[in-house]
Short mmCIF file of C-alpha atoms in Angstrom, two decimals:
data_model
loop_
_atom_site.label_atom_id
_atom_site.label_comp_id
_atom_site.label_asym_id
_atom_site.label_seq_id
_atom_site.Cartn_x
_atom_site.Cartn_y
_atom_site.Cartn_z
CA UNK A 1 124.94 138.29 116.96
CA UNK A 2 127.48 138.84 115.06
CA UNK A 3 130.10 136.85 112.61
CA UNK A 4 134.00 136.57 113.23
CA UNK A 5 136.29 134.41 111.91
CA UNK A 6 135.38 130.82 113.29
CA UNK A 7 131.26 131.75 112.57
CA UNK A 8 128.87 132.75 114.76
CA UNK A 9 128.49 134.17 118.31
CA UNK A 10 126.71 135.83 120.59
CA UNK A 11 123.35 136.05 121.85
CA UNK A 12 120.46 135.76 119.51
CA UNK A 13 118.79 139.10 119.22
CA UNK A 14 115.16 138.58 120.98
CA UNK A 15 112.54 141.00 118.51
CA UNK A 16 109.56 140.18 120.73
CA UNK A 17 108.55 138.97 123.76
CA UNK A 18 104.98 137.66 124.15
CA UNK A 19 102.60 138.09 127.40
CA UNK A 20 103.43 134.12 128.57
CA UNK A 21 107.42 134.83 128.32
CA UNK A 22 107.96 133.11 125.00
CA UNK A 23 111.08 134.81 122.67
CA UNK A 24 110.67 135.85 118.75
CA UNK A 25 114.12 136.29 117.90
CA UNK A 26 115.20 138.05 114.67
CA UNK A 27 114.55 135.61 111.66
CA UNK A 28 117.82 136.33 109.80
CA UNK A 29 119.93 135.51 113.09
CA UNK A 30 117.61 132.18 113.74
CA UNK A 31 118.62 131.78 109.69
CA UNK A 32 122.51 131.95 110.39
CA UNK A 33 122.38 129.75 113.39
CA UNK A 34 120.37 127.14 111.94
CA UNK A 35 122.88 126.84 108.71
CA UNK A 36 125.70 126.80 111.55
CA UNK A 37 124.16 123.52 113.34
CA UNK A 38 123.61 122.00 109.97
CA UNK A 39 127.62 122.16 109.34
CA UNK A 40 129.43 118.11 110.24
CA UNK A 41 130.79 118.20 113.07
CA UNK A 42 129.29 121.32 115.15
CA UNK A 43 127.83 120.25 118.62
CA UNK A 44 124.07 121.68 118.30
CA UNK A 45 124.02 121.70 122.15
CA UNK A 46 126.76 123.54 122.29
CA UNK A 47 125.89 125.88 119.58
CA UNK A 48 122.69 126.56 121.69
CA UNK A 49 124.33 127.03 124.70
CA UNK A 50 126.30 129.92 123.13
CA UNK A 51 123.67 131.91 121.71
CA UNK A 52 121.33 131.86 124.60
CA UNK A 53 118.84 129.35 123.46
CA UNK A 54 117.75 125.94 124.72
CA UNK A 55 119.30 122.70 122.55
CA UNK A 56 115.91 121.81 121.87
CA UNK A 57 114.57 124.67 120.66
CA UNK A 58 117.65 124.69 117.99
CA UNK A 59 116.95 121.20 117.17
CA UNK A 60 113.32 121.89 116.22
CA UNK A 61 114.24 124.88 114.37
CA UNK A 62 116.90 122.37 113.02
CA UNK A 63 113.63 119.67 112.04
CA UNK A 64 111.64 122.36 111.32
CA UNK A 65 113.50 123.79 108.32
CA UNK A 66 114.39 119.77 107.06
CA UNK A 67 110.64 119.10 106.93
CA UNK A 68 110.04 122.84 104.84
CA UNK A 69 112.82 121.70 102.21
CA UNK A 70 111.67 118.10 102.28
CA UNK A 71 108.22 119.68 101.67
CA UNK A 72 109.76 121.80 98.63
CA UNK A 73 111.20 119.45 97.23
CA UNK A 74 107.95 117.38 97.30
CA UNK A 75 105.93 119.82 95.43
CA UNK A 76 104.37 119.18 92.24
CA UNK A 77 105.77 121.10 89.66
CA UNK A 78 102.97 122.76 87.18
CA UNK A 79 103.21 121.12 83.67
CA UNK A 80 104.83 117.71 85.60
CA UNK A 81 102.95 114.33 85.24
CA UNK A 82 101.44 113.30 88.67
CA UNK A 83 102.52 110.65 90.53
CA UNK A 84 99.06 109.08 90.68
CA UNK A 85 98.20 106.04 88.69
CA UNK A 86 94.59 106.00 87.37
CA UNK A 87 92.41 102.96 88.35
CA UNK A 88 90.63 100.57 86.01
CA UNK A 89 88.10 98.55 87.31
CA UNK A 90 88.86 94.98 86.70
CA UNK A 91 86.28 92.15 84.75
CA UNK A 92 84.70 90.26 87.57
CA UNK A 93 86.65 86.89 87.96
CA UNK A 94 84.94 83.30 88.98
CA UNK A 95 84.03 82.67 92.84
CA UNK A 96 85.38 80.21 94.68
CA UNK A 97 83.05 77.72 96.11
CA UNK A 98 81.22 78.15 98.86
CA UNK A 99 82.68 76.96 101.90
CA UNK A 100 80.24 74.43 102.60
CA UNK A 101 81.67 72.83 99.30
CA UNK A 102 84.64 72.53 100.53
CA UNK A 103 85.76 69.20 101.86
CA UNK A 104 86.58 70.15 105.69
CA UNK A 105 89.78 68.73 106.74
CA UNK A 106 90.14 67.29 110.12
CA UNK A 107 91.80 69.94 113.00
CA UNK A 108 94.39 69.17 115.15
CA UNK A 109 95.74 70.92 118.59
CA UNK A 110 99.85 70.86 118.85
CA UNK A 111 100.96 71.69 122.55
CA UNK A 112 104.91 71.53 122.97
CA UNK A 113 108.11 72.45 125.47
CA UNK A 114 111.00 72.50 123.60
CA UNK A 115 114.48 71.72 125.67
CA UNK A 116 115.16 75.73 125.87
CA UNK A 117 111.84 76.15 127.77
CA UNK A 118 110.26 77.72 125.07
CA UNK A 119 106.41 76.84 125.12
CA UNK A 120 104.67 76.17 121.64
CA UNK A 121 100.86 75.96 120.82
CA UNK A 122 99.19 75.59 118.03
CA UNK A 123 95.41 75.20 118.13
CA UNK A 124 93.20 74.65 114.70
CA UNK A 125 95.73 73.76 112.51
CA UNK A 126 95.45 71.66 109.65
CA UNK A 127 96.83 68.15 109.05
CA UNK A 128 99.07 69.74 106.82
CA UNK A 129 100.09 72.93 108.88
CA UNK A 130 100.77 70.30 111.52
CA UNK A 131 103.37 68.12 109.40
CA UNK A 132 105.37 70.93 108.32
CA UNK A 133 105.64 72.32 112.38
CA UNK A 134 106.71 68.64 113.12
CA UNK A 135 109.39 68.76 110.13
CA UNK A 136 110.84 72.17 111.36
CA UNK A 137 111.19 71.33 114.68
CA UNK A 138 112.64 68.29 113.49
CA UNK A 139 115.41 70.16 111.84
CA UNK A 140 116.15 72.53 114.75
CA UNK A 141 119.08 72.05 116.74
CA UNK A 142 118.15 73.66 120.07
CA UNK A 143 120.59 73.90 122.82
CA UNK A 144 118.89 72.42 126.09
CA UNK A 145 118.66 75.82 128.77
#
């Protein structure tokens, strides 16, 4: 591979080639092409297609080296504060009552076709759950389909 005046080309230069056919190709080529597919406007398929190399094997090399500087950046620096915040364990704060203290309010069963053919249920609701469903429909304006 070499570099002329409008960047790279060529064929990548394959350093090894293992037993089940897969390419190691030198790393300071794989560098050069990489930083070329990273540039606006360069087709990455067609970078690929010029060196020798499938598209998607540029665009992992392409993910690849995003997730290493991503990573990098990342790290915690010695000496830096961490980014954890310790946890205090709180005073204990008063139960509620037990449920069967609670006054159980009766439950209703809503079953509804709106105009559109849109089917609504709503099972175990509340007296109030059920009033505010009524209201909101109420205020919908829903084209008949």
């Amino acid at each position: 591979m070499t570099l002329d005046g409008s960047g790279i080309s060529g064929q990548l230069r394959v350093v090894k080639v293992l037993h089940n056919g897969k390419r190691r190709f030198d790393p300071v080529e794989k560098d050069r092409l990489i930083d070329a597919a990273l540039e606006p406007g360069v087709s990455v398929a067609g970078l690929a297609l010029a060196h020798g190399i499938n598209a998607n094997q540029l665009h992992n090399w392409i993910r690849l080296r995003q997730r290493q500087q991503a990573a990098k950046a990342l790290a915690v620096m010695p000496g830096a504060p961490s980014a954890f915040v310790p946890v205090v364990e709180a005073a204990p704060t008063a139960r509620p009552p037990a449920p069967s203290a609670r006054p159980t309010l009766p439950r209703v069963r809503l079953k509804a076709t709106l105009p559109n053919g849109v089917r609504l249920e709503l099972e175990d609701a509340d007296a109030q759950v059920l009033s505010a469903m009524i209201e909101a429909l109420g205020r919908c304006d829903v084209p008949a389909g």
